Coordinates of C-alpha atoms and ligand atoms in Angstrom, one line a residue:
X88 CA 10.7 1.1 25.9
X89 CA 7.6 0.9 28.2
X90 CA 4.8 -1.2 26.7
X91 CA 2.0 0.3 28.9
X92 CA -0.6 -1.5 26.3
X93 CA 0.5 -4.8 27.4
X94 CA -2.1 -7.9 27.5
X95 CA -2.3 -11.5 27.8
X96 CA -5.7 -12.1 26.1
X97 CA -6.9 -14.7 24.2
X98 CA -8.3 -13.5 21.5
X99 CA -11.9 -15.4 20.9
X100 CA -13.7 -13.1 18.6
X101 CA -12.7 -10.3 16.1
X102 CA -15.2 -7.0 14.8
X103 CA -13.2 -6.0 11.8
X104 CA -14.1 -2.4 11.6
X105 CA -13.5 -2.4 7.7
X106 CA -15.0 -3.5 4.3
X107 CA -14.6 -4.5 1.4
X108 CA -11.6 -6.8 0.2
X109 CA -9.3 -6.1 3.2
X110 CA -12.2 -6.9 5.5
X111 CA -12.5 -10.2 3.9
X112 CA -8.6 -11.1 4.2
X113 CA -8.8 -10.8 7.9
X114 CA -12.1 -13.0 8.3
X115 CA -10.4 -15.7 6.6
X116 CA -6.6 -15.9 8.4
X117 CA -9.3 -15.4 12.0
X118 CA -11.3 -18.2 11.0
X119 CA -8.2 -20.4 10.3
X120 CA -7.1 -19.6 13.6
X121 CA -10.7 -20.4 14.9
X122 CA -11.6 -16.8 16.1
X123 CA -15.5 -15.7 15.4
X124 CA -15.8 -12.4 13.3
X125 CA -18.2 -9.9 13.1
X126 CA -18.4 -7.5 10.3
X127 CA -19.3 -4.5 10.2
X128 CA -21.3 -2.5 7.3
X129 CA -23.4 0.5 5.8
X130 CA -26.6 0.5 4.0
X131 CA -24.5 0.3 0.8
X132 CA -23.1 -3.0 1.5
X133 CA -25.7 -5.0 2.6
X134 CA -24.6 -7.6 0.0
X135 CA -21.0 -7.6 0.2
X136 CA -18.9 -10.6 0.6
X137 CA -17.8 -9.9 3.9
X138 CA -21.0 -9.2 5.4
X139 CA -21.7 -12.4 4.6
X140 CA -18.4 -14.4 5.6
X141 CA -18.6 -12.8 9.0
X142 CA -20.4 -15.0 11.9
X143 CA -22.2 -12.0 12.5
X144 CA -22.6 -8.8 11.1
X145 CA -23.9 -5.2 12.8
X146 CA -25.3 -2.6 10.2
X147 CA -23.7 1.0 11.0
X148 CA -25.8 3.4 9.1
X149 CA -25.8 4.8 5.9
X150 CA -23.6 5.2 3.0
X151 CA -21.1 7.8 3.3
X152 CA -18.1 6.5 5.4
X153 CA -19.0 9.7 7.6
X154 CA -22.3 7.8 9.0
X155 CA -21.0 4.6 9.6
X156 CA -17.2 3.0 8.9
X157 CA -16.1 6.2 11.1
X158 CA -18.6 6.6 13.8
X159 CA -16.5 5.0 16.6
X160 CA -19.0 4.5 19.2
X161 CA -21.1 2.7 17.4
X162 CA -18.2 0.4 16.3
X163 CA -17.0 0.1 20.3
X164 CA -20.9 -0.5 20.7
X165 CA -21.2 -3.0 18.3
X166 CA -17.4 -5.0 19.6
X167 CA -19.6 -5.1 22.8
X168 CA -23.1 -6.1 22.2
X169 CA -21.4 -8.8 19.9
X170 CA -18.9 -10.1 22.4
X171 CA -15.9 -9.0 20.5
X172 CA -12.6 -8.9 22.6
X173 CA -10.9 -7.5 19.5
X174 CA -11.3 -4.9 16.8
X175 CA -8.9 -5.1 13.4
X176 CA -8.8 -2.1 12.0
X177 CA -7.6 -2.7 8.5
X178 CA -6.5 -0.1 6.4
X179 CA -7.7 3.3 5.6
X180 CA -10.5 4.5 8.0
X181 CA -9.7 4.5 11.3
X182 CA -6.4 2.3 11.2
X183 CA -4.4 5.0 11.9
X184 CA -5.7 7.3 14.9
X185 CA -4.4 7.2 17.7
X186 CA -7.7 8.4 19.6
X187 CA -9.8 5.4 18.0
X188 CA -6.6 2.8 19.0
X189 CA -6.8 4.6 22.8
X190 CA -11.1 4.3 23.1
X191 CA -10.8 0.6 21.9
X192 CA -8.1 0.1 25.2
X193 CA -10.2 2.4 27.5
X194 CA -13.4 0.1 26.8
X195 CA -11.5 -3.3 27.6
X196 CA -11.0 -4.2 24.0
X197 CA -7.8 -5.2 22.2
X198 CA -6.6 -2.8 19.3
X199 CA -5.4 -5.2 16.7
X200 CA -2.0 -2.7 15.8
X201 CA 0.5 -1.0 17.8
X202 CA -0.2 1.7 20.7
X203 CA -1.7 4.3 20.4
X204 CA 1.4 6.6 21.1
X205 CA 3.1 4.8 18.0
X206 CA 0.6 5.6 15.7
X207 CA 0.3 9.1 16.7
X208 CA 4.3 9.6 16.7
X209 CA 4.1 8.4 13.0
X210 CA 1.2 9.7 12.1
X211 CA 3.2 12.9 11.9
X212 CA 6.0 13.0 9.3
X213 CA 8.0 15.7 11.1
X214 CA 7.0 13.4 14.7
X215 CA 8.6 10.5 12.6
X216 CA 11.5 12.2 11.7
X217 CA 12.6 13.8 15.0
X218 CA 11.3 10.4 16.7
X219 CA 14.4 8.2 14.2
X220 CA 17.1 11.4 14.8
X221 CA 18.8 9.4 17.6
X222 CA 19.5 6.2 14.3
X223 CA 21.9 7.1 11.4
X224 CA 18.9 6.6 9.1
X225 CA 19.1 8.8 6.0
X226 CA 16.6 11.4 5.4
X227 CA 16.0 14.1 2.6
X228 CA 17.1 17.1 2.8
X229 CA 15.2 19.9 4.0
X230 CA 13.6 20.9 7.2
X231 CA 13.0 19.6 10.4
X232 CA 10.2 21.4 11.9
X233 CA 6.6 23.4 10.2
X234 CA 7.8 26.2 8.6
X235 CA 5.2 29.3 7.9
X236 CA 7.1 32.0 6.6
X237 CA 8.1 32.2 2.7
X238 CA 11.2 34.5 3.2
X239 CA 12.5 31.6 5.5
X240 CA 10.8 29.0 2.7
X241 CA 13.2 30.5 0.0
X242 CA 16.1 30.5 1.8
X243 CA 16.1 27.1 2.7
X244 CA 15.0 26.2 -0.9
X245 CA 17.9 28.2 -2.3
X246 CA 20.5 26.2 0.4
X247 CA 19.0 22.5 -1.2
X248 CA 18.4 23.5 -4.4
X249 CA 15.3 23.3 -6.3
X250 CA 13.4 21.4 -7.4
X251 CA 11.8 21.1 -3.8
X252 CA 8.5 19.3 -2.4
X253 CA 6.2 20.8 0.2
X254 CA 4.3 18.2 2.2
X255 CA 2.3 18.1 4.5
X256 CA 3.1 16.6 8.2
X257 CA -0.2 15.1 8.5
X258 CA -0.6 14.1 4.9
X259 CA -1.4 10.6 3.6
X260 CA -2.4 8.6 0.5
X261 CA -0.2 10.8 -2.2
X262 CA -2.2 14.2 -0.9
X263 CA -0.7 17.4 0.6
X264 CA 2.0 17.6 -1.8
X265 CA 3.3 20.3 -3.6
X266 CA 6.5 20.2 -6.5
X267 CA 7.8 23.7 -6.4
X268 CA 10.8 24.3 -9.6
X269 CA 11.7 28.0 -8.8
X270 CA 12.3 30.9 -6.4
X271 CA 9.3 32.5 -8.4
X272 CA 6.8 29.4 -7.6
X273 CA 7.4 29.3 -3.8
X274 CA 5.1 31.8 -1.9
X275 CA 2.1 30.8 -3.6
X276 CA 2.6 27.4 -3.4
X277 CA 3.4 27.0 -0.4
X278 CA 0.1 29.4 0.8
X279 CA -2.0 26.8 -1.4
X280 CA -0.4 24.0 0.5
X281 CA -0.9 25.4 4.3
X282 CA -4.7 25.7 3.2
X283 CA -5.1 22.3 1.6
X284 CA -3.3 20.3 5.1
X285 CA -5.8 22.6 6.8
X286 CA -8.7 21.9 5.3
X287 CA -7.7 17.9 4.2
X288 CA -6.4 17.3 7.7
X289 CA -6.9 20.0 10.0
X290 CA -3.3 20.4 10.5
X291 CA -1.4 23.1 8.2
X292 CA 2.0 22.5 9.3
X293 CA 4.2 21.6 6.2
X294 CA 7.9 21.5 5.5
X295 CA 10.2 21.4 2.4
X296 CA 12.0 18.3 1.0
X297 CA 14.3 18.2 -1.9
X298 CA 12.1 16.6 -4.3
X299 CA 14.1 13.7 -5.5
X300 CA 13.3 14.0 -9.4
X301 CA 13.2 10.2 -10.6
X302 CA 13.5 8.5 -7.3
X303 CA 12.3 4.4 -6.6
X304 CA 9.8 3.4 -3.6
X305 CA 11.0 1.0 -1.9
X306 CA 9.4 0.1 1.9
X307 CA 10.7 -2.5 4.1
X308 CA 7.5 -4.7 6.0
X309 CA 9.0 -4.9 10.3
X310 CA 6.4 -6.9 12.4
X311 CA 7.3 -5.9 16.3
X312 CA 5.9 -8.0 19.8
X313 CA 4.9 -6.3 23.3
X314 CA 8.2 -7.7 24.7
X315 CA 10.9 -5.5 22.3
X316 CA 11.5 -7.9 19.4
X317 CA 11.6 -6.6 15.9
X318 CA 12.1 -8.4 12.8
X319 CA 12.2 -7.5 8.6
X320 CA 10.4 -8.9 6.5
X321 CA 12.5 -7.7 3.2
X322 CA 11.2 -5.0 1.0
X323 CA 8.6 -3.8 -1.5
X324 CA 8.9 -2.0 -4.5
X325 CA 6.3 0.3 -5.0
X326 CA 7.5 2.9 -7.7
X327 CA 4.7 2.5 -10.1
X328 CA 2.1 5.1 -9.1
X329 CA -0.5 7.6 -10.3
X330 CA -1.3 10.7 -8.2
X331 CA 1.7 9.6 -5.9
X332 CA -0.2 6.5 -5.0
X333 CA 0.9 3.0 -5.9
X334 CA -0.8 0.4 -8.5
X335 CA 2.1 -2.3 -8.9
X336 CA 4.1 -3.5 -6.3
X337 CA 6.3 -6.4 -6.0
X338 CA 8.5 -8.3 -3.6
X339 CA 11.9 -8.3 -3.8
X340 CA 12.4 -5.2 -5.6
X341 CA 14.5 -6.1 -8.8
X342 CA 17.5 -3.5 -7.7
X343 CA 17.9 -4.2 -3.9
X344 CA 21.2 -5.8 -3.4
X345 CA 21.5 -8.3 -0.3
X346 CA 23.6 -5.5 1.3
X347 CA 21.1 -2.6 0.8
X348 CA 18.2 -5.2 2.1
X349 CA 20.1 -5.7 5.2
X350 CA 21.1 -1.7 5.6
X351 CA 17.4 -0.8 4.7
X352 CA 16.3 -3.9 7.4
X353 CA 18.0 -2.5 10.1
X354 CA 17.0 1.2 9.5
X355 CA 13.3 0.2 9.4
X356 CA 13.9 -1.9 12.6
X357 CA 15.7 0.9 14.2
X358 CA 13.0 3.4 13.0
X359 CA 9.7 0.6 14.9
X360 CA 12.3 0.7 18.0
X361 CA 12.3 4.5 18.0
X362 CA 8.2 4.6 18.7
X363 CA 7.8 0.7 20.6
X364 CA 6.6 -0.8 18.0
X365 CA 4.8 -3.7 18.1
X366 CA 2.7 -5.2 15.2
X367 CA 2.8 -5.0 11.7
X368 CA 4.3 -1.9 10.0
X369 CA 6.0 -0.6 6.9
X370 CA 8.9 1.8 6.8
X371 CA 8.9 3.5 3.0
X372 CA 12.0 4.9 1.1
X373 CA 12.8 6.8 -1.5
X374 CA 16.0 5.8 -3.6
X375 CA 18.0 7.7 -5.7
X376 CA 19.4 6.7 -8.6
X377 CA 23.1 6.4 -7.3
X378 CA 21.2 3.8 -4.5
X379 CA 20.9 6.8 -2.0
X380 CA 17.9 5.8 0.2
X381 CA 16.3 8.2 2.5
X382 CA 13.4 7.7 5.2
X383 CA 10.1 8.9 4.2
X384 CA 7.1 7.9 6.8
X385 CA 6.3 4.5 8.6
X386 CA 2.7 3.3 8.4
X387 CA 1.2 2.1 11.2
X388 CA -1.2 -0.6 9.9
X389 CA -1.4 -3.5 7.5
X390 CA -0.4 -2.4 3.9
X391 CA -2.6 -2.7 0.7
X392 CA -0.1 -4.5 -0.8
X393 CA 1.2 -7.1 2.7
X394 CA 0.4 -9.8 0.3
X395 CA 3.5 -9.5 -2.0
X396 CA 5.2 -10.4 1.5
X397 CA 3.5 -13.5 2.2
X398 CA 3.9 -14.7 -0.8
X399 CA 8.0 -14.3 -0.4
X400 CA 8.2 -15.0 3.0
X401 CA 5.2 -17.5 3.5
X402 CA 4.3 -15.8 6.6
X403 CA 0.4 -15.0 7.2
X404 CA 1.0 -11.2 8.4
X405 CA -2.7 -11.2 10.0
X406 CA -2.3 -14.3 12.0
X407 CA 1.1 -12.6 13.6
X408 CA -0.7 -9.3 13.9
X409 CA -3.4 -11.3 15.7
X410 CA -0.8 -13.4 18.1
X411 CA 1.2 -9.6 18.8
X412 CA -2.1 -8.6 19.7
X413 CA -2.5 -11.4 22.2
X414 CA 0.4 -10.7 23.9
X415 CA 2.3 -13.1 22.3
X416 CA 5.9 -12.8 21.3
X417 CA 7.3 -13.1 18.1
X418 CA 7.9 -16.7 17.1
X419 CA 9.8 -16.2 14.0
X420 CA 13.5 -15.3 14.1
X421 CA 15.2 -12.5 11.5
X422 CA 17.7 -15.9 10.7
X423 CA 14.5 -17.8 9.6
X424 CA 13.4 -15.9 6.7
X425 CA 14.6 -16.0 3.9
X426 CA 13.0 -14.7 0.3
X427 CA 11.4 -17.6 -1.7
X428 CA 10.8 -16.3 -5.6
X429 CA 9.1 -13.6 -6.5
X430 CA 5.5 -11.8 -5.6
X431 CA 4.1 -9.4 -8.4
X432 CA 0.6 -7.6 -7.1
X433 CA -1.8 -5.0 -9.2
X434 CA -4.2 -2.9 -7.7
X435 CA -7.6 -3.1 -9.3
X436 CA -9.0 0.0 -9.1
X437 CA -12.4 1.1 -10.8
X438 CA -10.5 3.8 -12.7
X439 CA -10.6 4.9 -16.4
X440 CA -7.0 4.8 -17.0
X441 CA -7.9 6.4 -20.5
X442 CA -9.3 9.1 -18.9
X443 CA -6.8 10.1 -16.5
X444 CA -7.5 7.4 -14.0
X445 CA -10.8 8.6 -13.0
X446 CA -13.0 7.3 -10.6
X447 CA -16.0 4.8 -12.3
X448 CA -18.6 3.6 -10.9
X449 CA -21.8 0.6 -12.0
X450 CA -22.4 -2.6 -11.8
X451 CA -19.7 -5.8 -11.9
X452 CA -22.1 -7.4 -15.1
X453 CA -19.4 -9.8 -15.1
X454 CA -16.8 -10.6 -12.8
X455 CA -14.4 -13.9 -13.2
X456 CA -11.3 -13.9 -11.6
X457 CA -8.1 -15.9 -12.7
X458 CA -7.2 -19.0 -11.0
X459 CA -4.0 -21.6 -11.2
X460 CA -0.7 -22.0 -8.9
X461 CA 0.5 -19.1 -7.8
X462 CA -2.4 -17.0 -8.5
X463 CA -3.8 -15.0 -5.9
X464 CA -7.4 -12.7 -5.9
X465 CA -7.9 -10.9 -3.0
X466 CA -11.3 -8.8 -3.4
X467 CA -14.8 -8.2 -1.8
X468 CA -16.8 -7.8 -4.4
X469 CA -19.0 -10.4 -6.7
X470 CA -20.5 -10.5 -9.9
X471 CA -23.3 -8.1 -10.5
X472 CA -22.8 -6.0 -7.7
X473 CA -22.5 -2.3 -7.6
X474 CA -19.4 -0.6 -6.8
X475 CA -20.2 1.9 -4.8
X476 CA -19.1 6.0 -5.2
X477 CA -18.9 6.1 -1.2
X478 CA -15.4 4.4 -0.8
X479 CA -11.8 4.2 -2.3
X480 CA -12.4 2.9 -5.8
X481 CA -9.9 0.0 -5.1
X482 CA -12.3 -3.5 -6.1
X483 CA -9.5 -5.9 -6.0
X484 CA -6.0 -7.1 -6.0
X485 CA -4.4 -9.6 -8.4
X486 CA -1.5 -11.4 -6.9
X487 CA 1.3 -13.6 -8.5
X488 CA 4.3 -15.7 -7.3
X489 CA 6.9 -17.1 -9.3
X490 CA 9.9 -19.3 -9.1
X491 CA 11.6 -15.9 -10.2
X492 CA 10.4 -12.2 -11.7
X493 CA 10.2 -13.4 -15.2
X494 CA 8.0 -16.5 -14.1
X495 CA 6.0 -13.9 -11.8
X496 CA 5.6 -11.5 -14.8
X497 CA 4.5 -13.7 -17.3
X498 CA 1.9 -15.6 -14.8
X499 CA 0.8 -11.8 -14.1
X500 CA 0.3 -11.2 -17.5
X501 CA -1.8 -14.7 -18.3
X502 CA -3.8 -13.8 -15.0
X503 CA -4.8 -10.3 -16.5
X504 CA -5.8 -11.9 -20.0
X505 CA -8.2 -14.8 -18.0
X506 CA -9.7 -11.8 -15.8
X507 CA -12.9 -11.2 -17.2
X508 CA -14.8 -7.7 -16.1
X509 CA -17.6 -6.1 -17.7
X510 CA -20.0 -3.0 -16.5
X511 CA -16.9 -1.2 -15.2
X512 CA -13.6 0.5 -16.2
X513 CA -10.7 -0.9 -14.0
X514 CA -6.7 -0.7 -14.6
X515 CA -6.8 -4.1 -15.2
X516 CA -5.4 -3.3 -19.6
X517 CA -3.4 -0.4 -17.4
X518 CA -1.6 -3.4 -15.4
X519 CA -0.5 -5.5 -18.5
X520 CA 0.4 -2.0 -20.1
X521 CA 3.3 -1.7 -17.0
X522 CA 4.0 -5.5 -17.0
X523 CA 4.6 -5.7 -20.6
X524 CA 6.9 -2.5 -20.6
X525 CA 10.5 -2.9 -21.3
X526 CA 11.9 -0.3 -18.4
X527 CA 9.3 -2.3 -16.1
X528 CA 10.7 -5.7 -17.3
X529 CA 14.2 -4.7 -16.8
X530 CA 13.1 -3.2 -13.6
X531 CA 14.9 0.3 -14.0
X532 CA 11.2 2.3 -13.6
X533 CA 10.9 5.0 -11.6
X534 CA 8.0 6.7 -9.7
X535 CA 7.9 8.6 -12.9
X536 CA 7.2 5.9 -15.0
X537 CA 3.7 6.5 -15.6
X538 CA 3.8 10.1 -16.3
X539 CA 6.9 9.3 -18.8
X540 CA 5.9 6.2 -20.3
X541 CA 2.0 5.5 -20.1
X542 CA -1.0 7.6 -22.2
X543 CA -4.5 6.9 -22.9
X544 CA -3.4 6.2 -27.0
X545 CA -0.8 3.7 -26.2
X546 CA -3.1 1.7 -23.9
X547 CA -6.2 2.5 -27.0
X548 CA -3.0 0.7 -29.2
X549 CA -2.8 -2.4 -26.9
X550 CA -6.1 -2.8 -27.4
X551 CA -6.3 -2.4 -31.1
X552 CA -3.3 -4.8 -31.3
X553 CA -4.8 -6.9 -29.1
X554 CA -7.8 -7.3 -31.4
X555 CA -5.7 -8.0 -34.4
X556 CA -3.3 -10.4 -32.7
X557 CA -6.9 -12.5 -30.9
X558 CA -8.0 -12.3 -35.3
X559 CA -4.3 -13.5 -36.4
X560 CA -4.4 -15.9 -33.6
X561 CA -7.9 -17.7 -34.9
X562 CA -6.8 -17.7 -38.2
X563 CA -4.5 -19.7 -37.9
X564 CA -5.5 -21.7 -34.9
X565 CA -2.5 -20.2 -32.7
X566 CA -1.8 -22.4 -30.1
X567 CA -3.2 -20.6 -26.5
X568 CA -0.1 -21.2 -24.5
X569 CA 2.2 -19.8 -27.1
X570 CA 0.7 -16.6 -27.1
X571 CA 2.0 -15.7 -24.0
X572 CA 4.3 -12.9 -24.1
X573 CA 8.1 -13.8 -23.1
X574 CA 10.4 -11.0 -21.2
X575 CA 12.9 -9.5 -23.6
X576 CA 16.2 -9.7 -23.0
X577 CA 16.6 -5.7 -22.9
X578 CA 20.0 -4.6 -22.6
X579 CA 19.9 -3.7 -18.6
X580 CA 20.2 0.1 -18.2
X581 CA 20.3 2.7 -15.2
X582 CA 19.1 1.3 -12.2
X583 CA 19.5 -2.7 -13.6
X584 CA 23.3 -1.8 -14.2
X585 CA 24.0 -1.1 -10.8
X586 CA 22.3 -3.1 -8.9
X587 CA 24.7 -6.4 -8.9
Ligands
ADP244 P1 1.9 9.8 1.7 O1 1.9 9.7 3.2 O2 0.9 10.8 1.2 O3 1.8 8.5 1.0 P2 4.8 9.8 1.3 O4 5.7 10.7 2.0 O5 4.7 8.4 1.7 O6 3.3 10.5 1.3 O7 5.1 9.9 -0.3 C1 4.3 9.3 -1.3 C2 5.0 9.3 -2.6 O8 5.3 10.7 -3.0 C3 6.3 8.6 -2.7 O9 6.2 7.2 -2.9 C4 7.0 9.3 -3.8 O10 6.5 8.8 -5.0 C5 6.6 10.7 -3.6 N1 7.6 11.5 -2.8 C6 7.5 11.7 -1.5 N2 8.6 12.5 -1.1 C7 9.3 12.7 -2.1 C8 10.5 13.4 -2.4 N3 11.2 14.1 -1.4 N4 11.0 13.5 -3.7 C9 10.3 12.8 -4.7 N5 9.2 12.2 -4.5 C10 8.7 12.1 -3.3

């Protein structure tokens, strides 16, 4: 493959064109490496930890992300009056276009992530799957090209067999997607979902999948030099979602067999090889529940949820993403790694899970995160500031390892009882809802498990419980330690049974 973005540079100083807790992740792993930072922010996070934690910082405008984490000029201004040599993009924002990537290059800048071609490639579900034909990788059925036409919709439809999924090719973050059960559903469905890619992401081509009904996500982390070498870094499982958008994620996934690891590793390897990857990237799956798995997308960019994978694997994924960046090749060989317990991460999101997950905003009255061996925090926000309505609603990320998943879960579980918010709804009593579940515990969930297992009454219950066992518990001067919950011994069903 021809790595035409090629450099030698040393990186000296890094404008993370980001905010919030992801922006604060990469200040600290550039700092260890002795790289300055500057940060980047709007009028609305003048106080923000990462503003702050940067060497320097450059205001962008005002609130809406549409004024100012967006505006690339004034970031490529700011990279330069500053005396960046590097931009990070993070997540979300501009991480993944390829035009963005490309101006950074053009003005003499390094784009911390892969080339601008592989981002554009991916950024395309359809691109993505023609670009991975040449591999054996299994995909879902359905097509392989926009379709526009019902009468050609149906046919197809009929030939896989409903239910089927419209999606969107440029679609992201769970949107774009449409579950379609019948002949009689299709046409307008599938007008609905051409107007919605158009208008979310000025691109209406969409194409039909089978829609697997009770399928697992599972993603495998590759990280990729300039000079061709590609390496695994096992898999996530990231099945617990709401709005097709993950909350929980862990690392390994408690079905994953070492044979499927190593099939899925070399699929996700062979799918960065088919774009030139280089970087750090994540190939997602779907799994059936015979242990089918089928590509879905790669993304281009350090995940949400990277840290479940550092924790396994002990490798820092922003120091490599900064030394691919460099020019440097990969240092760590596929026979060095190896999976060392178990990772557990929830996504704190300012959401009323009581009220179907909505978005809340106010003020972080209090704020006091867990601490202890294995327990991880990685946020940007501190106590008594506002969360703001501009951004995604994401404030933090609670991370556990474990000697092994029943350690993990039960060290998750203490973390969420010692994390104290006030002033704001979060899915912090949703997150010891999933990790006190059964079908979570014996790790058979599903990316149905929310919609199947979880309502506002049975969290309103946990509560309630909650309340009487803290009352029991003072009563009779109940022993702190002892009132943490232990994993059942469930009798292993579904996916547990067959994953020795
Ligand atoms: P996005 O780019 O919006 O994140 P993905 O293709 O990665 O879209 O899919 C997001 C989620 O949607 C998956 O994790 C899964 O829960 C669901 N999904 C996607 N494709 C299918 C499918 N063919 N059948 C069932 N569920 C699917």
């Amino acid at each position: 493959m021809n790595q035409t973005h090629f450099s030698m540079t040393r990186i000296t100083k890094i404008l993370i064109a980001n905010r919030g807790e992801i922006a604060v992740r990469i200040i600290k792993t550039a700092h260890l490496l002795n790289i300055k930072t500057v940060a980047v922010y709007s009028e609305a996070d003048r106080l923000a930890p990462h503003v702050r934690l940067a060497n320097e910082a450059v205001l962008l405008g005002p609130p809406p992300s549409s004024e100012s984490y967006l505006i690339e000029e004034k970031i490529i201004e700011a990279a330069k009056a500053t005396g960046a040599n590097a931009i990070h993009p993070g997540y979300g924002f501009l991480s993944e276009n390829a035009g963005f990537a490309k101006k950074v290059a053009d003005n003499n800048l390094i784009f911390i992530g892969p080339s601008p071609e592989a981002i554009e490639v991916m950024g395309s579900k359809l691109a993505a799957k023609h670009a991975v034909s040449k591999y054996d990788i299994p995909m879902v059925p359905g097509t392989d090209k926009a379709i526009q036409d019902p009468e050609e919709a149906k046919v197809i439809a009929k030939k896989i067999g409903f239910p089927i999924l419209i999606k969107a090719s440029a679609g992201g973050g769970g949107k774009g997607m449409r579950v379609v059960n019948n002949e009689g559903e299709l046409e307008e469905n599938m007008a609905r979902a051409i107007s919605e890619a158009e208008s979310s992401f000025g691109d209406g081509s969409v194409f039909i999948e089978k829609y697997i009904t009770s399928p697992k996500h599972i993603e495998i982390q590759v990280l990729g030099d300039q000079h061709g070498n590609v390496i695994h870094l096992f898999e996530r499982e990231c099945s617990v979602q709401r709005r097709h958008q993950k909350v929980v994620e862990e690392a390994p996934s408690p079905v994953v067999s070492e044979e499927m690891r190593n099939r899925m590793g070399q699929d996700a390897i062979n799918t960065a090889k088919a774009c030139g990857y280089y970087g750090a990237g994540t190939v997602e799956f779907i799994v059936d529940e015979a242990m089918n798995y089928y590509f879905l997308e790669m993304n281009t960019r350090l995940q949400v949820e990277h840290p479940v994978t550092e924790e396994i694997s002990g490798v820092d994924l922003v120091e490599q993403q900064i030394l691919v960046a460099q020019g440097e090749a990969l240092q760590i060989k596929q026979e060095d790694l190896t999976i060392n317990g178990h990772a557990l991460e929830l996504r704190l999101y300012a959401e009323d899970a009581e009220d179907n997950f909505m978005p809340d905003t106010g003020t972080l009255n209090v704020y006091k995160r867990p601490s202890g061996p294995g327990v991880r925090v990685d946020d940007g926000f501190d106590e008594g500031m506002e969360v703001p309505i501009y951004y995604d609603p994401m404030i933090a990320k609670l991370i556990v390892h474990g000697s092994n998943r029943t350690e993990a879960i039960n060290k998750m579980i203490q973390a969420i009882n010692d994390y104290k918010i006030e002033g704001i709804k979060t899915t912090l009593s949703f997150g010891k809802f999933v990790f006190e579940h059964p079908e979570f515990q014996n790790g058979s969930f599903t990316t149905k498990f929310v919609e199947s297992h979880f309502s506002p009454e049975k969290l309103k219950l946990g509560k309630q419980n909650e309340k009487l066992a803290a009352a029991i518990a003072a009563a009779m001067f109940f022993e702190k330690d002892n009132a943490i919950p232990k994993i059942s011994n469930d009798e292993n069903l579904g996916w547990n049974s067959r994953m020795q």
